[in-house]
Coordinates of C-alpha atoms and ligand atoms in Angstrom, one line a residue:
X1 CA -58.8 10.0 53.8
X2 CA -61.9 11.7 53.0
X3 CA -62.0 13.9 49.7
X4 CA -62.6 17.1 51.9
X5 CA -59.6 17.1 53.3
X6 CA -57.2 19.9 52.5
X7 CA -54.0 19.4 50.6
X8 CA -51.3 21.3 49.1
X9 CA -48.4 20.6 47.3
X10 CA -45.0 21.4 46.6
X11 CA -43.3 20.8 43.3
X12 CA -39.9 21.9 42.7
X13 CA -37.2 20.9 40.1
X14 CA -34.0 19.7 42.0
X15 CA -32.3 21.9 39.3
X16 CA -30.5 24.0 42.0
X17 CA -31.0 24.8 45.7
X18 CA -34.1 26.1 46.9
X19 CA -34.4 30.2 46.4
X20 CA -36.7 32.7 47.9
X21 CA -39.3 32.2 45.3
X22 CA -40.1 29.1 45.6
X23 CA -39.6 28.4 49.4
X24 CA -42.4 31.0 49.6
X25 CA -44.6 28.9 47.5
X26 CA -44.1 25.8 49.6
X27 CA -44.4 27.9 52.9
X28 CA -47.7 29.2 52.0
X29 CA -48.8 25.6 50.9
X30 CA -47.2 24.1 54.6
X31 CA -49.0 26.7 56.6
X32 CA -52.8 26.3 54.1
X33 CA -52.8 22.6 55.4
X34 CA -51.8 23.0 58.6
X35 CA -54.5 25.6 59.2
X36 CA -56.9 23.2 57.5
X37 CA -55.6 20.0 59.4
X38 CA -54.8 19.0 56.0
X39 CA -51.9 17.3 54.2
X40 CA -49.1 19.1 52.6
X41 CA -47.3 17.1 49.8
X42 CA -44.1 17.1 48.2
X43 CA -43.5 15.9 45.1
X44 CA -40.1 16.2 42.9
X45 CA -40.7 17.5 39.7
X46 CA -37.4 15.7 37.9
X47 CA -38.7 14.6 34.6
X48 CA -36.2 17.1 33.0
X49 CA -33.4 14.9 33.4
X50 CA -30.8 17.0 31.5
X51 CA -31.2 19.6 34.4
X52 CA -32.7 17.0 37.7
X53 CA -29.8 16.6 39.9
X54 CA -29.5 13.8 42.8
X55 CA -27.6 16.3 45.0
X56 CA -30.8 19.1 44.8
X57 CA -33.4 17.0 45.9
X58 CA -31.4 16.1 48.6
X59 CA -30.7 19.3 49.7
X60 CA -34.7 20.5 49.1
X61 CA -35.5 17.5 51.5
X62 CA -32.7 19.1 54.4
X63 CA -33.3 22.2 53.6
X64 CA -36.8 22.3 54.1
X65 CA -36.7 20.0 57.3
X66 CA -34.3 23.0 58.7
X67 CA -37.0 25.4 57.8
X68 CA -39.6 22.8 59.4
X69 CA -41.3 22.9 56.5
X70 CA -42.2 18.4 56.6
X71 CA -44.5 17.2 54.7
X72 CA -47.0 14.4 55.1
X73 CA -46.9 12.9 52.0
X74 CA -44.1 12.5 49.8
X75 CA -40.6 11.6 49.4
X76 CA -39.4 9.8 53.0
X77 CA -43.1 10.4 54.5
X78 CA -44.6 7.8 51.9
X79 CA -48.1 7.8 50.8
X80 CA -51.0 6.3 49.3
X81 CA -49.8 7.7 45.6
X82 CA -46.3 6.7 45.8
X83 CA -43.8 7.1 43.9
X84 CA -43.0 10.9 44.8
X85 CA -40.4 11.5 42.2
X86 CA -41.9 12.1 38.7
X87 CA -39.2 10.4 37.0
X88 CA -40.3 7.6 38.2
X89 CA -44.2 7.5 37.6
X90 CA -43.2 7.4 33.5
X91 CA -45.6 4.7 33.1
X92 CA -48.8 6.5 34.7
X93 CA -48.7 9.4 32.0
X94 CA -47.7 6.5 29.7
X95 CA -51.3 5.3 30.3
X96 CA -53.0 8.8 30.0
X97 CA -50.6 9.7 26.5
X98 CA -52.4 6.8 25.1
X99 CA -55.7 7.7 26.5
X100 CA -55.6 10.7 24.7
X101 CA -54.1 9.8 21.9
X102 CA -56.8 6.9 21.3
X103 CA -59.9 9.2 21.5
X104 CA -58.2 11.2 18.8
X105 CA -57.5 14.2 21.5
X106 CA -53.9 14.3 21.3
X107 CA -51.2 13.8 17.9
X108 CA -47.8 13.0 17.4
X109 CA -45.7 16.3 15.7
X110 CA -43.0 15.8 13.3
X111 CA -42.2 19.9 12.8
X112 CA -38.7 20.1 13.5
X113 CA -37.0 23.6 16.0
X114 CA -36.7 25.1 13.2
X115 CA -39.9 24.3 11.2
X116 CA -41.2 25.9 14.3
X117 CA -39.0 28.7 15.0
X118 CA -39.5 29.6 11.2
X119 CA -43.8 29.3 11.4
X120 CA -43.7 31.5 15.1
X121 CA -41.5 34.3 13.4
X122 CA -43.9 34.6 10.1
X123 CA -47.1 34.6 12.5
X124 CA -45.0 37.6 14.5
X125 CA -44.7 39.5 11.4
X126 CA -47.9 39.5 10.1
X127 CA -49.2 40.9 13.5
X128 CA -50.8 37.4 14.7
X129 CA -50.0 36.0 18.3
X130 CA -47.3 32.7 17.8
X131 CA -48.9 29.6 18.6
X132 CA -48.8 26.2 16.5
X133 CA -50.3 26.4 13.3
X134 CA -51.7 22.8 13.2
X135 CA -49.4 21.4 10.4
X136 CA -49.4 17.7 11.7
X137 CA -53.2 18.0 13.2
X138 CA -54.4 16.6 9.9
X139 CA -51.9 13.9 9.1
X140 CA -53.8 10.7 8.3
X141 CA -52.7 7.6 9.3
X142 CA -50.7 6.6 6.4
X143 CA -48.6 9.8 6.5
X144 CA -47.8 9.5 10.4
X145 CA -47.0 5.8 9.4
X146 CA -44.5 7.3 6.8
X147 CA -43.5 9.8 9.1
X148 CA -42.6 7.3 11.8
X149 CA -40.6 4.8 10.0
X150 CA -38.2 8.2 8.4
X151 CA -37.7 9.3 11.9
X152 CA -37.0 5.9 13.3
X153 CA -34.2 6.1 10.2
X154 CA -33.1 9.6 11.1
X155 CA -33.6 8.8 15.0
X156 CA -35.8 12.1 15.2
X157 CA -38.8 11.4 16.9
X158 CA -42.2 13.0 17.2
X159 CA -43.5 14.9 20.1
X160 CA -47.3 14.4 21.2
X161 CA -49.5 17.5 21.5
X162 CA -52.8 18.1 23.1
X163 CA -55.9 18.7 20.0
X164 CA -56.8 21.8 22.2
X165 CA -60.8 22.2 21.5
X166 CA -62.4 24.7 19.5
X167 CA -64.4 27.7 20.9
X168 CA -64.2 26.4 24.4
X169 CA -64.5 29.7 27.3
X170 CA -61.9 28.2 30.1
X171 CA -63.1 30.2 33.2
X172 CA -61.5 29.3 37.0
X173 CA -61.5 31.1 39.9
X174 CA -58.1 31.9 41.8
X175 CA -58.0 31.5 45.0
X176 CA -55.6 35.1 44.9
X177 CA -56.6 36.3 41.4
X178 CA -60.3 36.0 41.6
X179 CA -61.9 35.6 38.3
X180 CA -59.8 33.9 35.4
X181 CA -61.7 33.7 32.1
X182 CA -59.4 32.2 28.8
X183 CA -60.7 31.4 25.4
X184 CA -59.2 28.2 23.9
X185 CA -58.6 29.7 20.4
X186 CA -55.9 31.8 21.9
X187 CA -53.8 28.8 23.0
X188 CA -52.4 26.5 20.0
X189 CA -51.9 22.5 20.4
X190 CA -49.5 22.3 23.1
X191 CA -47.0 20.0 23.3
X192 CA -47.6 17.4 26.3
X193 CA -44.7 14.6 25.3
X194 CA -41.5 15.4 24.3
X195 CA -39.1 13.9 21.9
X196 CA -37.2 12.0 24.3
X197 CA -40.7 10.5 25.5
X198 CA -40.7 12.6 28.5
X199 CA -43.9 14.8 29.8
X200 CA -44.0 18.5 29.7
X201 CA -43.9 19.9 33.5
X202 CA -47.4 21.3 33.3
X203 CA -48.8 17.5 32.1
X204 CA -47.4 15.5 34.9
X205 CA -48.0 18.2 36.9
X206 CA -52.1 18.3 36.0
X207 CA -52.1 14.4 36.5
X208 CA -50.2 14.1 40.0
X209 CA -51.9 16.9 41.3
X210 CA -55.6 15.2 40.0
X211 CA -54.1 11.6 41.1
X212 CA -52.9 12.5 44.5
X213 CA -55.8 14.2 45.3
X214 CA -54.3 17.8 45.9
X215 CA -57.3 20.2 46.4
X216 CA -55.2 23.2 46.2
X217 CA -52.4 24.3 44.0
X218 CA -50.2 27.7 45.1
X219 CA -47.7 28.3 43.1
X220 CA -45.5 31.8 41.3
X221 CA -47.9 33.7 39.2
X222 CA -45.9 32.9 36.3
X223 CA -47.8 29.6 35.7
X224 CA -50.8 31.2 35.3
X225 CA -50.9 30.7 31.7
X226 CA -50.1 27.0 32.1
X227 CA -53.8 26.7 34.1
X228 CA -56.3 26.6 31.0
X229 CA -54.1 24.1 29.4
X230 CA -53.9 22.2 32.5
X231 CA -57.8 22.9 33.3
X232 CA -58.1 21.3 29.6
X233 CA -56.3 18.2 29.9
X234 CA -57.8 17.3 33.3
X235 CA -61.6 17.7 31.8
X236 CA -60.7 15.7 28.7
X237 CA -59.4 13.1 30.8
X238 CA -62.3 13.3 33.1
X239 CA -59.7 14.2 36.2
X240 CA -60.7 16.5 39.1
X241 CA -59.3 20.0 38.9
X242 CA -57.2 21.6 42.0
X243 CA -58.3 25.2 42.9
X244 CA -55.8 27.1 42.1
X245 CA -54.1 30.1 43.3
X246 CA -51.5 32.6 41.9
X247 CA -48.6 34.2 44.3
X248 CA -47.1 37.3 42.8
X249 CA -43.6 37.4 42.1
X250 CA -40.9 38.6 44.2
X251 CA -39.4 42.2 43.1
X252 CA -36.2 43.5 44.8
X253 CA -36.1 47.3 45.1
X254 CA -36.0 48.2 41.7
X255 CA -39.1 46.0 40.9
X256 CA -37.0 43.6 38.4
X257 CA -37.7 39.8 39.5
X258 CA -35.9 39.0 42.3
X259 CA -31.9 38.3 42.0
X260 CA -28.5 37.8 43.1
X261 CA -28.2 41.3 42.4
X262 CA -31.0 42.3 44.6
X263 CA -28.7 40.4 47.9
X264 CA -31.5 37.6 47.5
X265 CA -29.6 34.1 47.9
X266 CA -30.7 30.6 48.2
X267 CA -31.7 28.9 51.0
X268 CA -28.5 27.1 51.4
X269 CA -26.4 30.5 51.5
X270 CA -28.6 32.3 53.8
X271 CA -28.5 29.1 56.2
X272 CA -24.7 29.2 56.1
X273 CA -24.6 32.6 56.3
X274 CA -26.3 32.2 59.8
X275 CA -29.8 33.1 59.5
X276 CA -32.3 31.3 62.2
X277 CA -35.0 29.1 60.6
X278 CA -37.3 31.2 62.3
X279 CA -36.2 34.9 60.6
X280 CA -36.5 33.6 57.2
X281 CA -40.3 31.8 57.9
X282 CA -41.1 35.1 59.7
X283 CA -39.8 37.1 56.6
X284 CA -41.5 35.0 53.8
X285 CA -44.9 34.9 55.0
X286 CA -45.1 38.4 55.1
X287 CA -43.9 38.9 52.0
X288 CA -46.8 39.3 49.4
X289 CA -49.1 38.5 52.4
X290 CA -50.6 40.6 54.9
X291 CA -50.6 39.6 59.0
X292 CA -52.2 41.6 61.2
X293 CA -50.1 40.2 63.5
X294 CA -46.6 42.2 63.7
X295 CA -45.2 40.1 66.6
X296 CA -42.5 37.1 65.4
X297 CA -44.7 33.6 65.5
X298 CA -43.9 30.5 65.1
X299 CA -44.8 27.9 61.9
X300 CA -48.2 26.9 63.9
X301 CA -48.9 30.6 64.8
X302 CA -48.0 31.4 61.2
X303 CA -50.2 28.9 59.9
X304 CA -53.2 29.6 62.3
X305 CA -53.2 33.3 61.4
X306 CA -52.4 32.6 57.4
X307 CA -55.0 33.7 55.0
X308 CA -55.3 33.1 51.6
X309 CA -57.4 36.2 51.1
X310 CA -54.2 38.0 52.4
X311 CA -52.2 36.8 49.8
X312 CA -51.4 40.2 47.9
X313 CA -51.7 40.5 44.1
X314 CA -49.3 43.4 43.6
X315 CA -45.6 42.1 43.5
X316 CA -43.8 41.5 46.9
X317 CA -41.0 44.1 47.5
X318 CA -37.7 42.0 48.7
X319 CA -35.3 44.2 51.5
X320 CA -32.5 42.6 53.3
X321 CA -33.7 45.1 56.4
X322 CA -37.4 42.9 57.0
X323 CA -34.8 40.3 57.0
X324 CA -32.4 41.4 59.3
X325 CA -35.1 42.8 61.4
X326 CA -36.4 38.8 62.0
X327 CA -33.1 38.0 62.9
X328 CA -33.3 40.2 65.3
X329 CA -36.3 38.6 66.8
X330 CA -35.6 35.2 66.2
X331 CA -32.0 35.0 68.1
X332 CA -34.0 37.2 70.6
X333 CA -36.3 33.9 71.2
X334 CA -33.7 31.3 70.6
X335 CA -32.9 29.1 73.3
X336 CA -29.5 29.1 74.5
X337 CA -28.4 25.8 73.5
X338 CA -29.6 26.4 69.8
X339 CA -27.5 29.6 69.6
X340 CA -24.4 27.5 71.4
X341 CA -24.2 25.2 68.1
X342 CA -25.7 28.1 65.9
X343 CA -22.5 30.0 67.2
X344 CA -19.8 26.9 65.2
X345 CA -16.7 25.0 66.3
X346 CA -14.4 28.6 66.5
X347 CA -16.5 30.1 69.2
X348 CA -16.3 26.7 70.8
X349 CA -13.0 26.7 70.7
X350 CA -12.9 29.6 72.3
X351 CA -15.1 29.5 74.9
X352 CA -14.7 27.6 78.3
X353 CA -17.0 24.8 79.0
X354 CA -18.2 26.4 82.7
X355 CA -19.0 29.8 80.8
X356 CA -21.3 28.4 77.0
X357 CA -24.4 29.5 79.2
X358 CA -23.2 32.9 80.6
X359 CA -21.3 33.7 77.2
X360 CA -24.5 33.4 75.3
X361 CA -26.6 35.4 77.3
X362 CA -24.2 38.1 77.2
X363 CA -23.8 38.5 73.4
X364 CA -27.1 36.9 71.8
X365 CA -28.6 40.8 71.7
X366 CA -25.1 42.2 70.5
X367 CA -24.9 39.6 67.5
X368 CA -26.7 38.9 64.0
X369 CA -24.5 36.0 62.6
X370 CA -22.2 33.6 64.0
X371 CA -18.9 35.7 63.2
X372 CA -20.3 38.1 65.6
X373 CA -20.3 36.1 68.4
X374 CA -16.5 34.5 67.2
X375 CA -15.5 38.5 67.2
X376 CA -16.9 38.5 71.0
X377 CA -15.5 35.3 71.9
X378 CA -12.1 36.1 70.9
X379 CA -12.6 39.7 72.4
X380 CA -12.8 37.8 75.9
X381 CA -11.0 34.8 75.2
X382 CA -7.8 35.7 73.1
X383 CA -5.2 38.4 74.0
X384 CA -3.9 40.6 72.9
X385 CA -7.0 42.5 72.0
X386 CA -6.5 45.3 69.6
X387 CA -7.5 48.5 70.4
X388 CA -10.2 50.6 67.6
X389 CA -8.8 53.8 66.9
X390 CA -12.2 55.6 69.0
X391 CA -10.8 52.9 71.8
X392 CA -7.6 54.2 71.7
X393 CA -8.9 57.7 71.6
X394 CA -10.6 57.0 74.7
X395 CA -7.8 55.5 76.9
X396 CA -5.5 58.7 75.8
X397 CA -8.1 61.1 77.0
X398 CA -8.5 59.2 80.1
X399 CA -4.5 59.5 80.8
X400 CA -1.8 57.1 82.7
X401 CA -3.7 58.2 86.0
X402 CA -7.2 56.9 85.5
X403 CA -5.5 53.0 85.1
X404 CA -3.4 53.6 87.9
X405 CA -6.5 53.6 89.9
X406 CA -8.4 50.8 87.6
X407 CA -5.3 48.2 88.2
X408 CA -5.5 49.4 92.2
X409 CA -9.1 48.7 91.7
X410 CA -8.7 45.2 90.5
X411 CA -6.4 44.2 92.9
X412 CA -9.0 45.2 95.6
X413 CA -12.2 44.5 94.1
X414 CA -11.4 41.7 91.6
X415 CA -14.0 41.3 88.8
X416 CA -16.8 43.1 90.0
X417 CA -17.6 45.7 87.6
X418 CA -20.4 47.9 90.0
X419 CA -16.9 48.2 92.4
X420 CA -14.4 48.8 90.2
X421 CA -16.8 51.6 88.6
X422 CA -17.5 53.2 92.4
X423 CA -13.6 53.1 93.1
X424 CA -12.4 54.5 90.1
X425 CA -14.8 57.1 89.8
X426 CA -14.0 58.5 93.6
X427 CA -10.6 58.7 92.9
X428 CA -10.7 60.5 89.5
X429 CA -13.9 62.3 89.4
X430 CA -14.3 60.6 86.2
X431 CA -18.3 60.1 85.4
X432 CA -20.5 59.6 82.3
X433 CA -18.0 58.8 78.8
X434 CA -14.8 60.0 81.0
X435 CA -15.3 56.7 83.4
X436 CA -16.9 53.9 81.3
X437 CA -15.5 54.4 77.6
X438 CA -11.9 54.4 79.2
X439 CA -12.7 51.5 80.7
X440 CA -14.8 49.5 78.2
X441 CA -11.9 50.4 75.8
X442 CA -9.3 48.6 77.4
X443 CA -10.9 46.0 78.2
X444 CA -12.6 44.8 75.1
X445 CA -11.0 47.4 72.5
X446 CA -14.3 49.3 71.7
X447 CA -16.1 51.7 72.8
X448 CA -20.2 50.2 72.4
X449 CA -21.0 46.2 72.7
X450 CA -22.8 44.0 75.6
X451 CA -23.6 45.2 78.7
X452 CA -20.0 45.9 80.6
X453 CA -20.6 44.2 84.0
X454 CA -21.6 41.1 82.5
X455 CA -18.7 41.1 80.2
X456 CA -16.5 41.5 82.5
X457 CA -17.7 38.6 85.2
X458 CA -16.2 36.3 82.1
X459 CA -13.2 38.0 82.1
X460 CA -10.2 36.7 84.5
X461 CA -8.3 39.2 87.0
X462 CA -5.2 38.3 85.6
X463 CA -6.3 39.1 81.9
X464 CA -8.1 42.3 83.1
X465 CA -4.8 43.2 84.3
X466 CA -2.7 42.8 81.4
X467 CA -5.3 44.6 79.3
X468 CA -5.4 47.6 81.7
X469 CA -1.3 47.6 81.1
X470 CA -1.9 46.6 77.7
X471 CA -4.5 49.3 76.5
X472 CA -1.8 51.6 77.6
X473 CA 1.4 50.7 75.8
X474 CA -0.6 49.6 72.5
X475 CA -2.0 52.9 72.2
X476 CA 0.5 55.5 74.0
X477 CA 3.7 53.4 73.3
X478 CA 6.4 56.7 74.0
X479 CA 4.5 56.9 76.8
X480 CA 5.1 54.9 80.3
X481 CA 3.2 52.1 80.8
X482 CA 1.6 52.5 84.7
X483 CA 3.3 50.8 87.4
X484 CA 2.7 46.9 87.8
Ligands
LIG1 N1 -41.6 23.1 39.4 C1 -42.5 24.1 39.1 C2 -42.1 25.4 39.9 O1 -41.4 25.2 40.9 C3 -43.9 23.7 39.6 C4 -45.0 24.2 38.8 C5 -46.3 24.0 39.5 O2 -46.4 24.3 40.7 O3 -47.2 23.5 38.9 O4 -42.3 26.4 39.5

């Protein structure tokens, strides 16, 4: 691989399932390479091991295969900077710990939480901004000696944090930001090991993404802060530094960070729910970036069209409606045999083998989730259908007569909606509401839904019949039921 190529990465914590936020990130980072030809990685940020769970990374690996969302490097893909899972690549920050800890540009802490907690709250109240005040910068050897032969008593052990240089300007420039300029004095010695010997997110994260070669970092603008550290530690290790680019966050309506509260759910959820792949690609990468495009593309037209200088600083406004409205599109574009399993065991239950083709062409506009189409499916399949009270309504105003002539109809004309309409309509004068409402209503129990003559070619005779006696009875039960 040459060191122009493009390539992104993706680095999430399998500390849950996938959510909006983040898929967004690793969208943006799929569709940068692939306009680029380049490499998108994916790399498991589980060095946390309290919170890392097995069961999440294998759901961020299915989860994004079902968004199509693969990577070309990383866990399952392989690579030429293998091993993909941070947990297990202890021993290369081992190596750069001790790097910087022998050129004097890192030192082990002893403060305790609460040594800590107790220095942040005094620099808070006498109007400075909390960072570390240096205690164990100083410590000669002797004293860290001391220091590490109480904690190995006590089994408290020190953390190692980065001797952040003096007076240095840290300038980037972000690839959605623009300009970023911070001064070193503003950021105290950071912590880069913890206690339990593990790295802080941001170190590991500076390494891999210098080690594996990733020439662009997206990510939520909240890490924006962790970039001059990060931009520090790579130049003190001599590493290459990423470009980097900040995403703004995703608001709901009321402009508070995205939540549950806002109807925003993970991945998972909104994939059992029943939304396409498609909708929720469509939906992300137009939120917090601009396509002039307003059609519904697919991942390479998404990619080929994606433009970093698109990406919107202001946050992204999350609404259920954008959502719903690729939905729309996406089931409109789905090919039938997709929507057939999309649709679940019930509705194929329900529906005979001759008709899977016919019953999803007939619905696929009427539907948004796969209850919908088990609500259609037992509407043609399953009797008795109950009547709405609109439906009801309907076959009232229409009166015994008008299904006189629809049963005479049937027994004439069979299934054939254009004919039963014609015959019906010459005998009662019926037109407009008066003739097709009636009808629809007893047939399917509401009054609006898929076009009529195409629901009823899946209908039977012989269950058209009993509904036409049915309708009748269910709603007008004093009344007598027309003659069979
Ligand atoms: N696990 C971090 C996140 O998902 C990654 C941070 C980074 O991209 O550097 O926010």
């Amino acid at each position: 691989m040459t060191t122009d190529t493009t390539k992104t990465r993706f680095a999430p914590s399998p500390s849950g399932f996938l959510h909006l936020g983040n898929t967004r990130t690793a969208l943006f980072s799929a569709l940068f390479a692939r306009k680029n030809h380049g490499v998108f990685l994916l790399r498991i940020e589980d060095t946390d091991q309290e919170r890392s769970q097995s069961q999440y990374i294998q759901a961020i690996d299915d989860d994004m295969h079902w968004l199509g969302l693969t990577w070309q490097e990383g866990p399952g893909a392989g690579g030429l900077h293998a091993p993909y899972l941070q947990s297990q690549r202890s021993a290369v920050y081992c190596n750069y710990f001790n790097a910087l800890e022998q050129q004097g540009l890192a030192y082990l802490c002893f403060c305790s939480e609460r040594e800590l907690d107790l220095s942040r709250k005094t620099q808070i109240a006498s109007g400075q901004p909390p960072r570390y005040a240096g205690t164990c910068a100083r410590l000669n050897s002797e004293e860290v000696a001391l220091r590490l032969q109480k904690g190995a008593q006590s089994g408290v052990r020190p953390t190692l944090r980065f001797r952040v240089p003096a007076q240095r300007v840290v300038e980037f420039d972000d690839a959605v930001r623009g300009p970023q300029r911070f001064n070193s004095d503003d950021v105290g010695d950071f912590v880069i090991r913890r206690g339990d010997g593990t790295p802080a997110f941001f170190f590991s994260n500076a390494i891999d993404d210098a080690l594996m070669e990733v020439t662009h970092v997206l990510r939520g603008e909240d890490h924006l802060t962790n970039t001059p550290r990060q931009i520090m530690l790579l130049d003190a290790l001599r590493l290459p530094v990423p470009r980097y680019g900040h995403i703004s966050m995703i608001v709901g309506a009321d402009g508070a960070p995205l939540s549950k509260r806002h109807g925003s759910r993970s991945i998972r959820e909104l994939r059992q729910t029943g939304y396409l792949p498609d909708a929720i690609t469509n939906y992300m990468a137009r939120l917090g970036h601009y396509y002039q495009n307003n059609g519904f593309m697919d991942l390479d037209v998404l990619a080929a069209e994606f433009d970093m200088s698109n990406l919107g600083r202001a946050p992204a406004h999350y609404d259920t409606t954008h959502l719903l409205h690729w939905q729309r599109e996406a089931l409109m574009r789905a090919d039938t045999n997709t929507l057939w399993q999309w649709m679940g065991a019930d509705v194929h239950a329900l529906v005979p083998i001759e008709q899977h083709t016919a019953f999803v062409a007939v619905v696929r506009t009427n539907i948004m989730f796969p209850e919908h189409a088990l609500l259609w499916a037992r509407t043609l399949y399953v009797d008795p259908v109950a009547l709405s009270p609109d439906a009801c309504k309907a076959v009232e105003d229409a009166g015994n007569a008008f299904f006189e002539h629809a049963l005479a109809a049937l027994d004439q004309y069979g299934n054939d909606y254009k004919a039963l309409v014609n015959h019906i309509k010459q005998e009662t004068g019926a037109k407009g509401k008066a003739l097709f409402h009636p009808l629809r209503a007893a047939l399917t129990g509401e009054l609006d839904g898929p076009e009529m003559a195409q629901l009823v070619a899946l209908l039977t005779v012989e269950r058209m019949r009993s509904r036409l006696h049915m309708c009748w009875q269910a709603c007008a039960p004093m009344e007598q039921s027309p003659a069979t």
